[in-house]
Every structure is written in C-alpha cells, then in structure tokens.
PDB file of C-alpha atoms in Angstrom:
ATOM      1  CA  UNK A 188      70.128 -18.234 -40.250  1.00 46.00           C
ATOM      2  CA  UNK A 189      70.339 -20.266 -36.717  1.00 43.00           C
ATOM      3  CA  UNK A 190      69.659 -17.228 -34.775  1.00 46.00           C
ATOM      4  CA  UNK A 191      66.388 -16.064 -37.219  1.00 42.00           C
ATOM      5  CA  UNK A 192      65.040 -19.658 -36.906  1.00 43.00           C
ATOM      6  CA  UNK A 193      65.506 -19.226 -32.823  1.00 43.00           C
ATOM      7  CA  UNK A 194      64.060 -15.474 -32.313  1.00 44.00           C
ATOM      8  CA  UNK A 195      60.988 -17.093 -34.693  1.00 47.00           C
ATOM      9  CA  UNK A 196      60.461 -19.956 -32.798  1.00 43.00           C
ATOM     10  CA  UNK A 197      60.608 -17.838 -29.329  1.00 42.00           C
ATOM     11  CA  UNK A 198      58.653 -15.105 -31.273  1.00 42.00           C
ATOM     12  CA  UNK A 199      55.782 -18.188 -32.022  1.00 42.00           C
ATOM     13  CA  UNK A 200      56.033 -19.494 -28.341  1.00 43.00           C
ATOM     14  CA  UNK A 201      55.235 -16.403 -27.173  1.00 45.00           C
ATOM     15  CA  UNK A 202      51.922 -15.961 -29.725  1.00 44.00           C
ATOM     16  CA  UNK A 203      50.532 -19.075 -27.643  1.00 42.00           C
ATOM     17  CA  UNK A 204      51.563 -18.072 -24.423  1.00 39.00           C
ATOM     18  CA  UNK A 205      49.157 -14.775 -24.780  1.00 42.00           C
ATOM     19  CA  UNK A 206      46.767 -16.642 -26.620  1.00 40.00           C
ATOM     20  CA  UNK A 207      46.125 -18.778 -23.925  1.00 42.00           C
ATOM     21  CA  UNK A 208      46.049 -16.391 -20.937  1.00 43.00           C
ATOM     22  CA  UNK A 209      43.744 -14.047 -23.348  1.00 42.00           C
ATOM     23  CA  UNK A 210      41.422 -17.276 -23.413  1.00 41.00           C
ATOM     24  CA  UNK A 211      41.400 -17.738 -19.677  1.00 41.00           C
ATOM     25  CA  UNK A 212      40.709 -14.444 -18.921  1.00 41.00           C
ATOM     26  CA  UNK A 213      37.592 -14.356 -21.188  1.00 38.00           C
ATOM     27  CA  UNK A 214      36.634 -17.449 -19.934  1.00 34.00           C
ATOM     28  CA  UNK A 215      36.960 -15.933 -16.048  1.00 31.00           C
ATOM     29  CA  UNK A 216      35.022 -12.809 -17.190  1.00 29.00           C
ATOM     30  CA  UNK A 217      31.660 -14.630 -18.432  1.00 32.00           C
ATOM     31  CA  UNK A 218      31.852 -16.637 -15.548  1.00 31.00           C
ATOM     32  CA  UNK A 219      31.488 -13.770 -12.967  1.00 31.00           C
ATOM     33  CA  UNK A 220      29.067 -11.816 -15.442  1.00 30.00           C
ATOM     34  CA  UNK A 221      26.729 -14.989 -15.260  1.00 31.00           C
ATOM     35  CA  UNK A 222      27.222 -15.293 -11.732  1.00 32.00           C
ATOM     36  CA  UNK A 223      26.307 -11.403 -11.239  1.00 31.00           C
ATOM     37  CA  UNK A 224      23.421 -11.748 -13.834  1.00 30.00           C
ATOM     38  CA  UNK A 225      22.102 -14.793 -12.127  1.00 36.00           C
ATOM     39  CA  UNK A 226      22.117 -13.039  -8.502  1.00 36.00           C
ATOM     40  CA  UNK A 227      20.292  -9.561 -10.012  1.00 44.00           C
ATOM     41  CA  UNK A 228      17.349 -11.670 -11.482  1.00 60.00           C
ATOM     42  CA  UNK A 229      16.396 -13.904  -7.972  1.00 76.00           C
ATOM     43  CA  UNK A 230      15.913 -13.275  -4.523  1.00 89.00           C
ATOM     44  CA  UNK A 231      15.796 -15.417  -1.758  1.00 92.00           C
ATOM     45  CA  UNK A 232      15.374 -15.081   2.200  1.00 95.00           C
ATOM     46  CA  UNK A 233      12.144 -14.666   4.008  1.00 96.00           C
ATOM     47  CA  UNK A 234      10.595 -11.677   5.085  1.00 98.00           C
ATOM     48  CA  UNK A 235       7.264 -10.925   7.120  1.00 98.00           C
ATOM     49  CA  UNK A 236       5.381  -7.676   6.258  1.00 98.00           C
ATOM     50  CA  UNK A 237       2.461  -6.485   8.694  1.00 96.00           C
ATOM     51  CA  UNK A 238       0.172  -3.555   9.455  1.00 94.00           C
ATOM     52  CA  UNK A 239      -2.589  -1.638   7.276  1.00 88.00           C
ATOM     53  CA  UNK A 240      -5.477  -4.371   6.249  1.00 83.00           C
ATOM     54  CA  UNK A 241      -6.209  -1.793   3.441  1.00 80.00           C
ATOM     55  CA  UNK A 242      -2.710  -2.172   2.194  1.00 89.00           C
ATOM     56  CA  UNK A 243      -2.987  -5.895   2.551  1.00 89.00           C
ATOM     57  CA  UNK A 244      -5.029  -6.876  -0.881  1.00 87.00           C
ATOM     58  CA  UNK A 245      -2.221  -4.310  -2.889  1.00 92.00           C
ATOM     59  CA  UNK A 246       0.690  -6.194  -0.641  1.00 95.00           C
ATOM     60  CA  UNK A 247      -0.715  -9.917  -0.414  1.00 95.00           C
ATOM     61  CA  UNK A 248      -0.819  -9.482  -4.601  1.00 94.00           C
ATOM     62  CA  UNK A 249       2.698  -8.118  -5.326  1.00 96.00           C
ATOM     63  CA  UNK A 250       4.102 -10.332  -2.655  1.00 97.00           C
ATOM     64  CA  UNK A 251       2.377 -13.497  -4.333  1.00 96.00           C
ATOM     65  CA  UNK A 252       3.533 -12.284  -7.909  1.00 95.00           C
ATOM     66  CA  UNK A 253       7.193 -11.294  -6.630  1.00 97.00           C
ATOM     67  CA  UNK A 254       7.627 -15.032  -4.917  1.00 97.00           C
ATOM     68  CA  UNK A 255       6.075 -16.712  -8.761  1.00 96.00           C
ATOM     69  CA  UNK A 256       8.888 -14.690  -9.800  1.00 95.00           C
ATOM     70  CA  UNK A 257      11.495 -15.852  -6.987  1.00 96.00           C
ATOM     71  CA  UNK A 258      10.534 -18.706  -5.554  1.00 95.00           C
ATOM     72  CA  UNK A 259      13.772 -18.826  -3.102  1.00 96.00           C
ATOM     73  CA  UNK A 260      12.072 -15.642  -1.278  1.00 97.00           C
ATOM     74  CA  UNK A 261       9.171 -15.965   1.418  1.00 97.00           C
ATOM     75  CA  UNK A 262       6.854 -13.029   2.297  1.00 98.00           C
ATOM     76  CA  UNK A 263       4.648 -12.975   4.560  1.00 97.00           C
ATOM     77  CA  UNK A 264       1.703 -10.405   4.534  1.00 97.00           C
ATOM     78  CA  UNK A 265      -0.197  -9.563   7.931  1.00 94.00           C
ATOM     79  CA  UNK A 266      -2.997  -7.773   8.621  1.00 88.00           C
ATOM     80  CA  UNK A 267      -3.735  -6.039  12.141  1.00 86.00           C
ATOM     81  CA  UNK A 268      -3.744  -2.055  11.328  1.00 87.00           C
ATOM     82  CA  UNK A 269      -1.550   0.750  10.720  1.00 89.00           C
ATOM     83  CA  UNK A 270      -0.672   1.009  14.659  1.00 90.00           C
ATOM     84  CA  UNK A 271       0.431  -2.877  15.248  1.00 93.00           C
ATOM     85  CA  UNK A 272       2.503  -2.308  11.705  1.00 96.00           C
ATOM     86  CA  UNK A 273       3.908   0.981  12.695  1.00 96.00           C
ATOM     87  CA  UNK A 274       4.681  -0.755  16.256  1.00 96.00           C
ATOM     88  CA  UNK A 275       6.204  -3.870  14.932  1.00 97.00           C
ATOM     89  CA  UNK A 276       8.456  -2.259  12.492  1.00 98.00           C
ATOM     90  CA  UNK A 277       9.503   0.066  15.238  1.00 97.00           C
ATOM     91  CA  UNK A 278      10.503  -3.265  17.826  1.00 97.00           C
ATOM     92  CA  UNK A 279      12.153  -5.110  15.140  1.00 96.00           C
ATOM     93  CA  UNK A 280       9.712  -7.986  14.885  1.00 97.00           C
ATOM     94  CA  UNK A 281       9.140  -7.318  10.901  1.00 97.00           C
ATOM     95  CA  UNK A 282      11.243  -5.973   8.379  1.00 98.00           C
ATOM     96  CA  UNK A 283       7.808  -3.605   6.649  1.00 98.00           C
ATOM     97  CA  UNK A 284       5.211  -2.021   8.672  1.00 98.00           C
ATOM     98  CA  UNK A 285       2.505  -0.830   6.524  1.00 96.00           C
ATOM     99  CA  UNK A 286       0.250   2.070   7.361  1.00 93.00           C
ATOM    100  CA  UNK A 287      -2.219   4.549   6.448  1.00 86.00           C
ATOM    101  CA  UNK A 288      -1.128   7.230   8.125  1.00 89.00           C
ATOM    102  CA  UNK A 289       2.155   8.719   8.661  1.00 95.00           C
ATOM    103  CA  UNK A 290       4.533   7.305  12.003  1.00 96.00           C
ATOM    104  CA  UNK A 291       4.381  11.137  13.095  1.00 94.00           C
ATOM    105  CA  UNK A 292       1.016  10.506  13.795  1.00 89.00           C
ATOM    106  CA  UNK A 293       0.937   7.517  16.400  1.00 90.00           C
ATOM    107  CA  UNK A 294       1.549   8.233  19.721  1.00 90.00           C
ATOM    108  CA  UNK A 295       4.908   6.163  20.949  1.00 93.00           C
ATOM    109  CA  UNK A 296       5.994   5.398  17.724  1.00 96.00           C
ATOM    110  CA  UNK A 297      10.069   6.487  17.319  1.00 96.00           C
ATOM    111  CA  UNK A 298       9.330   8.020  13.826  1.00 97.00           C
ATOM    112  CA  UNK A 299      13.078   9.302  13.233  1.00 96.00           C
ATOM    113  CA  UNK A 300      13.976   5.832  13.535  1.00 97.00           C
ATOM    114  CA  UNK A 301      11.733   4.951  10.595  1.00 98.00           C
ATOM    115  CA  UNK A 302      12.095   5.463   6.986  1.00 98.00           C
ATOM    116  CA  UNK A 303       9.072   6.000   4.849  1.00 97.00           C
ATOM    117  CA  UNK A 304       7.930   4.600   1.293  1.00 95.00           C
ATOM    118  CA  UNK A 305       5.356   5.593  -0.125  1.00 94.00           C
ATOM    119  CA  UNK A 306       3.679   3.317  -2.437  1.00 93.00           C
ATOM    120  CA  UNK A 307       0.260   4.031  -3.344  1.00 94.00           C
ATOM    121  CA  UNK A 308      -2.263   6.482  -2.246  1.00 94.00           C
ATOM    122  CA  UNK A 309      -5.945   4.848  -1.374  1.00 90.00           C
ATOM    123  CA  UNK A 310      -9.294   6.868  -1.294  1.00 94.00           C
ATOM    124  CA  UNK A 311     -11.712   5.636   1.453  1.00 95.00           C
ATOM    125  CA  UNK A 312     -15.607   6.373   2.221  1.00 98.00           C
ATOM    126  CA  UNK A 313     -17.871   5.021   3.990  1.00 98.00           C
ATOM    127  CA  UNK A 314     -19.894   2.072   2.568  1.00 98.00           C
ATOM    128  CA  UNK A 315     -23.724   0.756   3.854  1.00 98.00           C
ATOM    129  CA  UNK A 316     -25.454  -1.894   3.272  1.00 98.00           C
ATOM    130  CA  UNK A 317     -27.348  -2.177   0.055  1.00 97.00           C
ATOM    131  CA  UNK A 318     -30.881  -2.017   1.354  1.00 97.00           C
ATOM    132  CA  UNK A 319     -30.038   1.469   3.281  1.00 97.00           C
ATOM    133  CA  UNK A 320     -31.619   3.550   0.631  1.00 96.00           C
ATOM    134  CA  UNK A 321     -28.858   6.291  -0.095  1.00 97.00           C
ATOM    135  CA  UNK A 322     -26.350   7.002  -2.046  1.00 97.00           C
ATOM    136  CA  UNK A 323     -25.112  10.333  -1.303  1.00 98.00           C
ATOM    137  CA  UNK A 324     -24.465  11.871   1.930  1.00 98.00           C
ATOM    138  CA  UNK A 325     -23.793  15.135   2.874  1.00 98.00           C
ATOM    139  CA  UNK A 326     -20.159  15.608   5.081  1.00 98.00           C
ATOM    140  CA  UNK A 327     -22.596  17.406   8.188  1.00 98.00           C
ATOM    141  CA  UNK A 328     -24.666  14.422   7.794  1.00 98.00           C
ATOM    142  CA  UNK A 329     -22.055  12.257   7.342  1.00 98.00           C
ATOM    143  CA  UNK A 330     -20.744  13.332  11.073  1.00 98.00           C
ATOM    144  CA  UNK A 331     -24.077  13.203  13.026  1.00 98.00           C
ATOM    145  CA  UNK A 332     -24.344   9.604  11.464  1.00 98.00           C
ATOM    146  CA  UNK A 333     -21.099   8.798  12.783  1.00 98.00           C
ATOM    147  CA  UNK A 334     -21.502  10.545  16.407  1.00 97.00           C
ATOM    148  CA  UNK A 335     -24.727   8.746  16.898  1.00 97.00           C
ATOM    149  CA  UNK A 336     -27.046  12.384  16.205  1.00 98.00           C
ATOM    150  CA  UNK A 337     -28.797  10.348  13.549  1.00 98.00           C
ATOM    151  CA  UNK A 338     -30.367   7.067  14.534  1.00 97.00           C
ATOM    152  CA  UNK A 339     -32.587   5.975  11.778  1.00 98.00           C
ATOM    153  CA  UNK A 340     -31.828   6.553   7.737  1.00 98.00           C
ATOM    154  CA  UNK A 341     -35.352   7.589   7.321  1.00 97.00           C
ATOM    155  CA  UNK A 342     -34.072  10.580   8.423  1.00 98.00           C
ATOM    156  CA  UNK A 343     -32.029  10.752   5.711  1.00 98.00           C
ATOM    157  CA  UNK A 344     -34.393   9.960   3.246  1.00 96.00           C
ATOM    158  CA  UNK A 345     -33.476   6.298   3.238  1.00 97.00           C
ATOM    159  CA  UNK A 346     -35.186   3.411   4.369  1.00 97.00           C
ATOM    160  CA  UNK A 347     -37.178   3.133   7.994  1.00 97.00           C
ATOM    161  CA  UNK A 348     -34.313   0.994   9.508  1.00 97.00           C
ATOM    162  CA  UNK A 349     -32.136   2.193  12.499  1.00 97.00           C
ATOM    163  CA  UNK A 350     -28.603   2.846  11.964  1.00 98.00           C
ATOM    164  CA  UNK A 351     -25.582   0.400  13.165  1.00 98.00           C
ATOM    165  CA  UNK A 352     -22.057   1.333  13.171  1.00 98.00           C
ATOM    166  CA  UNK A 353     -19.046  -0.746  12.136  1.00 98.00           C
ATOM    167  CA  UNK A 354     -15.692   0.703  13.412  1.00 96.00           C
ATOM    168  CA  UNK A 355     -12.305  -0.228  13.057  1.00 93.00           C
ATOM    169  CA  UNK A 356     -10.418   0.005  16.436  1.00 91.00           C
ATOM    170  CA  UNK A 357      -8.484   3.286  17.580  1.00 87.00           C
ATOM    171  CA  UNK A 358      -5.219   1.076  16.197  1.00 79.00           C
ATOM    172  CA  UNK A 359      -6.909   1.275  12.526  1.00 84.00           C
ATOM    173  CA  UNK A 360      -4.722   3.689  10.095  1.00 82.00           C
ATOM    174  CA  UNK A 361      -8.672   3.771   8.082  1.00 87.00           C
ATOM    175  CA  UNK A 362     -10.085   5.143  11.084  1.00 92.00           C
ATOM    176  CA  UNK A 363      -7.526   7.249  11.685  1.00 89.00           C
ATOM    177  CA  UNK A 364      -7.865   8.803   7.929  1.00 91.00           C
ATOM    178  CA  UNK A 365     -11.927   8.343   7.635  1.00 96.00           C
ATOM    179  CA  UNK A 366     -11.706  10.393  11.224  1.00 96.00           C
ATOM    180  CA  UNK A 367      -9.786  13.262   9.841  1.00 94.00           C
ATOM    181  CA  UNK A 368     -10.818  13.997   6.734  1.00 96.00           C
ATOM    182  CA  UNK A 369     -14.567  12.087   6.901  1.00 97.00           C
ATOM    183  CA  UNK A 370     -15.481  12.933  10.256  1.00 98.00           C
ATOM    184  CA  UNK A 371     -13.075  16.178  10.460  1.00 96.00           C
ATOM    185  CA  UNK A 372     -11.948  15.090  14.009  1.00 95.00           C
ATOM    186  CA  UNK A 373     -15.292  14.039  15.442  1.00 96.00           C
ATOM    187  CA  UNK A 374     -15.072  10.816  17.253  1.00 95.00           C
ATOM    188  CA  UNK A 375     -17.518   8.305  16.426  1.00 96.00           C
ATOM    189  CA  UNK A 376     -19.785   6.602  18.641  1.00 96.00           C
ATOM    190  CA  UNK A 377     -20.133   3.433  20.427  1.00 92.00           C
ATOM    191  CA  UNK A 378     -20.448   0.286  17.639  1.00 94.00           C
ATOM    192  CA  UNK A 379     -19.419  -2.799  16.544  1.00 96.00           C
ATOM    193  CA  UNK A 380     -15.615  -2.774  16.125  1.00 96.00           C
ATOM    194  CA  UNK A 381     -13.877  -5.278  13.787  1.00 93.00           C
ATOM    195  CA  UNK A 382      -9.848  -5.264  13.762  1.00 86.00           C
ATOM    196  CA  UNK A 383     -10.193  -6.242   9.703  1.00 87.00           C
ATOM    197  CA  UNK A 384     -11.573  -4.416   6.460  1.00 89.00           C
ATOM    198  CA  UNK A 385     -12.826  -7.900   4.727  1.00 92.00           C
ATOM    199  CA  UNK A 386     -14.746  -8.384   8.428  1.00 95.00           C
ATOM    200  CA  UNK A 387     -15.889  -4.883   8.638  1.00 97.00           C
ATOM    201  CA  UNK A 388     -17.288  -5.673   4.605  1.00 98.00           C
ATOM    202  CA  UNK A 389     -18.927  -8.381   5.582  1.00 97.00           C
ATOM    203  CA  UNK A 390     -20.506  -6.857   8.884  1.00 98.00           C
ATOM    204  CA  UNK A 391     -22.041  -4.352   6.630  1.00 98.00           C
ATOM    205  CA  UNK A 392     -23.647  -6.659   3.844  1.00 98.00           C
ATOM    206  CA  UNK A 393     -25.172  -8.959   5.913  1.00 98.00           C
ATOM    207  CA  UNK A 394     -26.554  -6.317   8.496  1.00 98.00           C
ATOM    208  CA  UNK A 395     -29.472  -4.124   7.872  1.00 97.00           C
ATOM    209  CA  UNK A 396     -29.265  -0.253   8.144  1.00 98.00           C
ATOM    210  CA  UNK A 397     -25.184  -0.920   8.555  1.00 98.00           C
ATOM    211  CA  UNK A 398     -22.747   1.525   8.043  1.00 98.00           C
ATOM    212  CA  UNK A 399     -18.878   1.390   8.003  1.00 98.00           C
ATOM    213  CA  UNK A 400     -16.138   2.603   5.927  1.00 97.00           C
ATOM    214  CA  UNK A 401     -13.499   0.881   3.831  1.00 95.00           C
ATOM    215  CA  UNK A 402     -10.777   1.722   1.210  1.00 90.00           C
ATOM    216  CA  UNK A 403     -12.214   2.043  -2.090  1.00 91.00           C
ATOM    217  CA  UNK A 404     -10.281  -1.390  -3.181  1.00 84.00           C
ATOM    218  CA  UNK A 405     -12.425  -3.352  -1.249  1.00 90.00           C
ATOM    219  CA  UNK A 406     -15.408  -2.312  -3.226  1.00 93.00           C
ATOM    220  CA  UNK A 407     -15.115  -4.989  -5.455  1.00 91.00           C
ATOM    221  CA  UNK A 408     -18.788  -6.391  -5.996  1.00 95.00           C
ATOM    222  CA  UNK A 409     -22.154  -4.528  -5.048  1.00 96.00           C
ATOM    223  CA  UNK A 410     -22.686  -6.315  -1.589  1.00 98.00           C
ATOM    224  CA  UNK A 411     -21.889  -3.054  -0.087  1.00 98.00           C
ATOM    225  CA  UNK A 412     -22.925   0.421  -1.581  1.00 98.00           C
ATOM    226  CA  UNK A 413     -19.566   3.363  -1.016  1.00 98.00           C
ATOM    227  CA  UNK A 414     -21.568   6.294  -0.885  1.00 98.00           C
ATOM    228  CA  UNK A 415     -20.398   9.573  -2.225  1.00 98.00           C
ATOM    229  CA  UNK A 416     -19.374  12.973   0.084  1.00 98.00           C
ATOM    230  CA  UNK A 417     -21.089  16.383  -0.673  1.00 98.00           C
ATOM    231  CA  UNK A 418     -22.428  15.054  -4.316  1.00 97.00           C
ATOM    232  CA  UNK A 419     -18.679  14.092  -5.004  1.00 98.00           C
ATOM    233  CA  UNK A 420     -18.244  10.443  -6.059  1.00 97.00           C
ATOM    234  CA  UNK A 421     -15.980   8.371  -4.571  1.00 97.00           C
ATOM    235  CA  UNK A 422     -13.874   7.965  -8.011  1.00 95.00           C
ATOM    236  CA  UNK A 423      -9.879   7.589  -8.291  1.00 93.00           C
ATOM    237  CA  UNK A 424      -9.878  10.577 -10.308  1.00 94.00           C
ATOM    238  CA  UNK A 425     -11.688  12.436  -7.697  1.00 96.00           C
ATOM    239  CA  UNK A 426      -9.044  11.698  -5.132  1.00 96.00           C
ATOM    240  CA  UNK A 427      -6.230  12.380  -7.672  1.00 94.00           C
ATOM    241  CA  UNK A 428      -7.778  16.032  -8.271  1.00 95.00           C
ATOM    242  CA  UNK A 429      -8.190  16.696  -4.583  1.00 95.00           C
ATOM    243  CA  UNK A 430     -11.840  17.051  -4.975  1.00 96.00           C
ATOM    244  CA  UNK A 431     -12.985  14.122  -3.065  1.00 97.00           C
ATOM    245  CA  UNK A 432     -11.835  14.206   0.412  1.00 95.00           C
ATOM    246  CA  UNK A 433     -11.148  11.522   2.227  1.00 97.00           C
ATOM    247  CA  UNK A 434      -7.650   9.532   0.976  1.00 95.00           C
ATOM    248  CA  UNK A 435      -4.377   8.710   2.617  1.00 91.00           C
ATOM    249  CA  UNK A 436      -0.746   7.750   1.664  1.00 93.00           C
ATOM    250  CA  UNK A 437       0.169   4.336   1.804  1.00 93.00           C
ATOM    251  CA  UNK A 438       3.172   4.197   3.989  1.00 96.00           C
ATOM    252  CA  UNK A 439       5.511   1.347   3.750  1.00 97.00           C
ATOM    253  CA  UNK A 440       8.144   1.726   6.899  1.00 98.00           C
ATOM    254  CA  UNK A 441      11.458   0.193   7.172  1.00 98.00           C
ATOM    255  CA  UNK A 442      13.969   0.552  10.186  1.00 98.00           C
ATOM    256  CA  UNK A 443      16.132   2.553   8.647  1.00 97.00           C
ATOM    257  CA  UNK A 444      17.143   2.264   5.255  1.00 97.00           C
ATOM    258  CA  UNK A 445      15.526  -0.914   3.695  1.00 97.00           C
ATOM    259  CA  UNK A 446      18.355  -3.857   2.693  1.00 95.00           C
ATOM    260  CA  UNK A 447      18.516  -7.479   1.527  1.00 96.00           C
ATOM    261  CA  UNK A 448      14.717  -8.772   0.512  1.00 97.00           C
ATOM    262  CA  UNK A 449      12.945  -6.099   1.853  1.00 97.00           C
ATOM    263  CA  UNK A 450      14.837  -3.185  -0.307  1.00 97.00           C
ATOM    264  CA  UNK A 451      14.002  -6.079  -3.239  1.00 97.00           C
ATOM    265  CA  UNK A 452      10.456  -6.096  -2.600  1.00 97.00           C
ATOM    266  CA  UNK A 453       9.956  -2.456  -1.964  1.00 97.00           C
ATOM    267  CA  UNK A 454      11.917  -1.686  -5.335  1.00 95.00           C
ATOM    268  CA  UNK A 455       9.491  -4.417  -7.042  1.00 95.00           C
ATOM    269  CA  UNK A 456       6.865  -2.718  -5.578  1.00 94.00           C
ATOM    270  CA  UNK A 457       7.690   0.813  -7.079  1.00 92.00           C
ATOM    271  CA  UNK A 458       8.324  -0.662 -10.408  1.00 92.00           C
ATOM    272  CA  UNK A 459       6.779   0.863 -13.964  1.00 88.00           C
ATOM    273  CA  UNK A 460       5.043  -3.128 -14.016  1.00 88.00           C
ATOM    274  CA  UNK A 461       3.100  -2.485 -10.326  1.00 92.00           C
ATOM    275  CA  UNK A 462       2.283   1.138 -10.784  1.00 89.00           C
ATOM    276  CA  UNK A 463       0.743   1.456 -13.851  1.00 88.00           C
ATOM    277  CA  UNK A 464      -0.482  -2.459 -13.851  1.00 91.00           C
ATOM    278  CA  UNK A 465      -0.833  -4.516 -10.488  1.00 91.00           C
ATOM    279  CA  UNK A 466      -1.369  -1.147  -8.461  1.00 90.00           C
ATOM    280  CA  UNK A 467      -4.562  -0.185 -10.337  1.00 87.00           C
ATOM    281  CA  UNK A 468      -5.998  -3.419 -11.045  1.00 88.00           C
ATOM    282  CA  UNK A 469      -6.299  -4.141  -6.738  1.00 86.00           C
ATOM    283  CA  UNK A 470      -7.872  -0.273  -6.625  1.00 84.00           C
ATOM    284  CA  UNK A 471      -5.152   1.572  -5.405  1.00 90.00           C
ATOM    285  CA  UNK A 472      -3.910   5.232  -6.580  1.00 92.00           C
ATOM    286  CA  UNK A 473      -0.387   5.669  -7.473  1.00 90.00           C
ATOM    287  CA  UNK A 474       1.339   8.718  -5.841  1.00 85.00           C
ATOM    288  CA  UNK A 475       2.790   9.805  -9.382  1.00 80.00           C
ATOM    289  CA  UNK A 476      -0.716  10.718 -10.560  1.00 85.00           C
ATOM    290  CA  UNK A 477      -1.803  12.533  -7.410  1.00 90.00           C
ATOM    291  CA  UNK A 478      -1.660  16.390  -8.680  1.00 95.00           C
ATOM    292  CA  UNK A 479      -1.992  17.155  -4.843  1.00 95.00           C
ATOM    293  CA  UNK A 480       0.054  16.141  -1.933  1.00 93.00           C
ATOM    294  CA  UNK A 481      -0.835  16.010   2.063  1.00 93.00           C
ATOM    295  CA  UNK A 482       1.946  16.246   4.925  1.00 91.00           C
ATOM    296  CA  UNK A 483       1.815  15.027   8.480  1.00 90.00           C
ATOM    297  CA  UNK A 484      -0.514  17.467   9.582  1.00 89.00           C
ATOM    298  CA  UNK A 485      -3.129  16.398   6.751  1.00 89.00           C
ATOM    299  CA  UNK A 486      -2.374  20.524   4.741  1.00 91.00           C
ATOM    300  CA  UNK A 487      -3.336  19.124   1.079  1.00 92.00           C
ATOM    301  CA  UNK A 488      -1.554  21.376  -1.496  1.00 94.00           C
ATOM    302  CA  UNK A 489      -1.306  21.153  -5.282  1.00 92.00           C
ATOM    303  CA  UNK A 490       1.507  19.607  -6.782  1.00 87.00           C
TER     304      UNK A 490
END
C-alpha cells in the first residue's frame, strides 16, 4: 500500500513537471510567431530611388502609399532620366535606377552587373499645344516635324503658327524610346531641351505652335493635346495590342539581386494591389497585359 501511494505521488509529480514545460514551450512559440509576424508586416530603413521622370509619378505614388503603410521606411524618388538612373545604380549611389530603356542600351553602363525589373510598360507620343490645330499625324510627318523639314503647322493643315520643339536631353530614356520607335532613328533637331517631363508639359501648354512628347501618364488634363500616329490613337489598349507604336518597358535596376528595403519595395511594387489598382490609375500599362513583348534591340513579337 506504501509503495502504490509513492509510485502515485511520483506518477502525479511528474503530470506537473510536463505540464509546465508544455506551457513554456507554447508560451516561447507565440512569442517568436508574433515577433516573425510583426517583422513581415513593416519595413524600415531608407532608400533613394532615381532615374526615368516618366517612371517618377508611378514611383513617387507607390513609394508615398508603401511609407503610409510603413512609416519606419524612407524613399526617396528622383527624377533626372533613364541615363543618370541607369548611371547611379551602376556607381552605387542609389539602391533603384529607373529607366525607360534597357541598360544594354546606354553606352558605359556595366549591364551584367545590373539586374532588371520590370514593372510597368508606358506608351508615349508626342503632345502639342492645344491651339496647334491637329490631332493626327502621320509617322513621315511626324519625322520631318521632328528633323526641322516642317517649320510651320499650316503645312500640316493646322494653324499658321511656326513650329517649336521641346526635347528631352540625349540622357532622357523618353527620347531614347520616342527616337526609336517615333522618329525610327532620326535625330531631332535643334530645340528647347528640358531635363523633366512636368517641365517639358508645361513648355508645351504655355507656348504656341509647341511640340514635345511625353508618356501617356502625364496626359492628365487637356492643357496639352497627345496626338495620335498613322490614324492610331494613343490608347493603352493600342499599346497592349502592338498596334500603336511607340511604348517602352519600365525598367527598375538593382545592383545585383535586390535585398533589405529595396527587394520590399520592388515586391510591393509588383503586387496584385499596384498592378491592377495604383499602376493604372497613374496611366501606366502593366507588363502582364502586354500580348506583345520587345527585347534590347526593340524586335516586338507576340506573346
């Protein structure tokens, strides 16, 4: 009877000693599962992003949304064109380099060293002011505008006013694209040359017979008109069918492979919530619904 009493009592001891390490082990576990839960829903650091100004309205959004989201994490958004992007990526001096064009395509630029995202595709075209008259412009025309052939948009059919340019400088990843696939290679002639879209927008508006060209997200309002290629409108659709020419990729570059806040933001940035919402809303095209696809060399194929 002693010894049943004994074995029970060391049998009961024994209940509470595994009772109480099974609690303190649970206890451990939802610890580290809050403290993994709570590091996968913030971000924090600071990161500055640079290149493309028609990437910047697409970038300057997300980036403001992502910080509402994570207000531990800084991003910076810079404008300055695809080259100084592509450039400053390349040195080291910012963790994205945005760009309208792909690295394989600037001269200098160590494009092996560089790992591309693409986030968006944007159509461009070239935009007058209001007043011009025109709508519609033929590509041929379109060229001889550009190389200074064509002076005056009566001409043209357009109003007795002579023609001014608005470039972007040979930096520019628009120029680059709207001289490839606007111009087909022509280069244009002597102008007024503005290192930002919004500058080259508001050139163009407040300038008679003005002529430019932007990305089709900075036609926002009607002070500028985008004019339409060959009787094809300048539509998303257009670009995503391959039947309006002139569009690019929108590159985001990392120095190898993205980490820390800039793999955060660039994984934010291809999410279902900025594709389908964010993306569209600024005007930009999102490379899922393109059912063609360009290389380096600018050969568009179908999907």
């Amino acid at each position: 009877m002693k010894n049943f009493k004994k074995y029970g009592l060391l049998l009961i001891i024994a209940t509470l000693v595994a009772f109480a390490a099974a609690c303190g082990n649970g206890s451990s576990t939802d610890e580290n599962a809050g403290d993994e839960k709570e590091g996968s829903e913030t971000a924090s650091g600071s990161i500055v992003v640079s290149g493309s100004s028609a990437m910047q309205p697409l970038v300057a959004a997300a980036a403001e949304e992502f910080m509402a989201e994570n207000p531990d994490a800084d991003i910076q958004v810079n404008a300055g064109g695809s080259g100084t992007g592509l450039s400053q990526v390349s040195e080291g001096s910012v963790q994205i380099g945005n760009s309208d064009v792909f690295a394989e395509e600037k001269e200098g630029i160590p494009a092996d060293e560089l790992v591309d995202h693409k986030v968006a595709v944007v159509g461009m075209t070239a935009a007058v002011n209001p007043n011009v008259g025109i709508e519609d412009i033929s590509k041929e025309d379109l060229k001889k505008v550009f190389t200074g052939e064509i002076k005056n948009w009566k001409e043209l059919g357009g109003k007795d006013q002579k023609i001014t340019l608005v470039n972007r400088p040979d930096s520019s990843g628009t120029r680059a694209t709207f001289v490839k696939f606007g111009l087909d290679g022509e280069t244009p002639a002597e102008g007024i040359t503005e290192d930002s879209s919004n500058t080259v927008k508001k050139i163009i508006s407040e300038t008679e017979g003005a002529i430019g060209y932007l990305a089709f997200s900075y036609f926002t309002d009607d002070s500028v008109t985008p004019l339409a290629v060959d009787g094809v409108k300048p539509t998303d659709e257009n670009v995503q069918k391959g039947e309006f020419p002139i569009w690019a990729y929108q590159h985001s570059y990392t120095k190898g492979e993205a980490e820390g806040l800039a793999k955060t933001f660039l994984d934010y940035m291809m999410s279902e919530d900025v594709q389908t919402g964010l993306l569209k809303d600024q005007g930009y095209i999102a490379s899922t619904k393109m059912e063609v696809e360009r290389d380096a060399e600018g050969k568009q194929t179908k999907k």
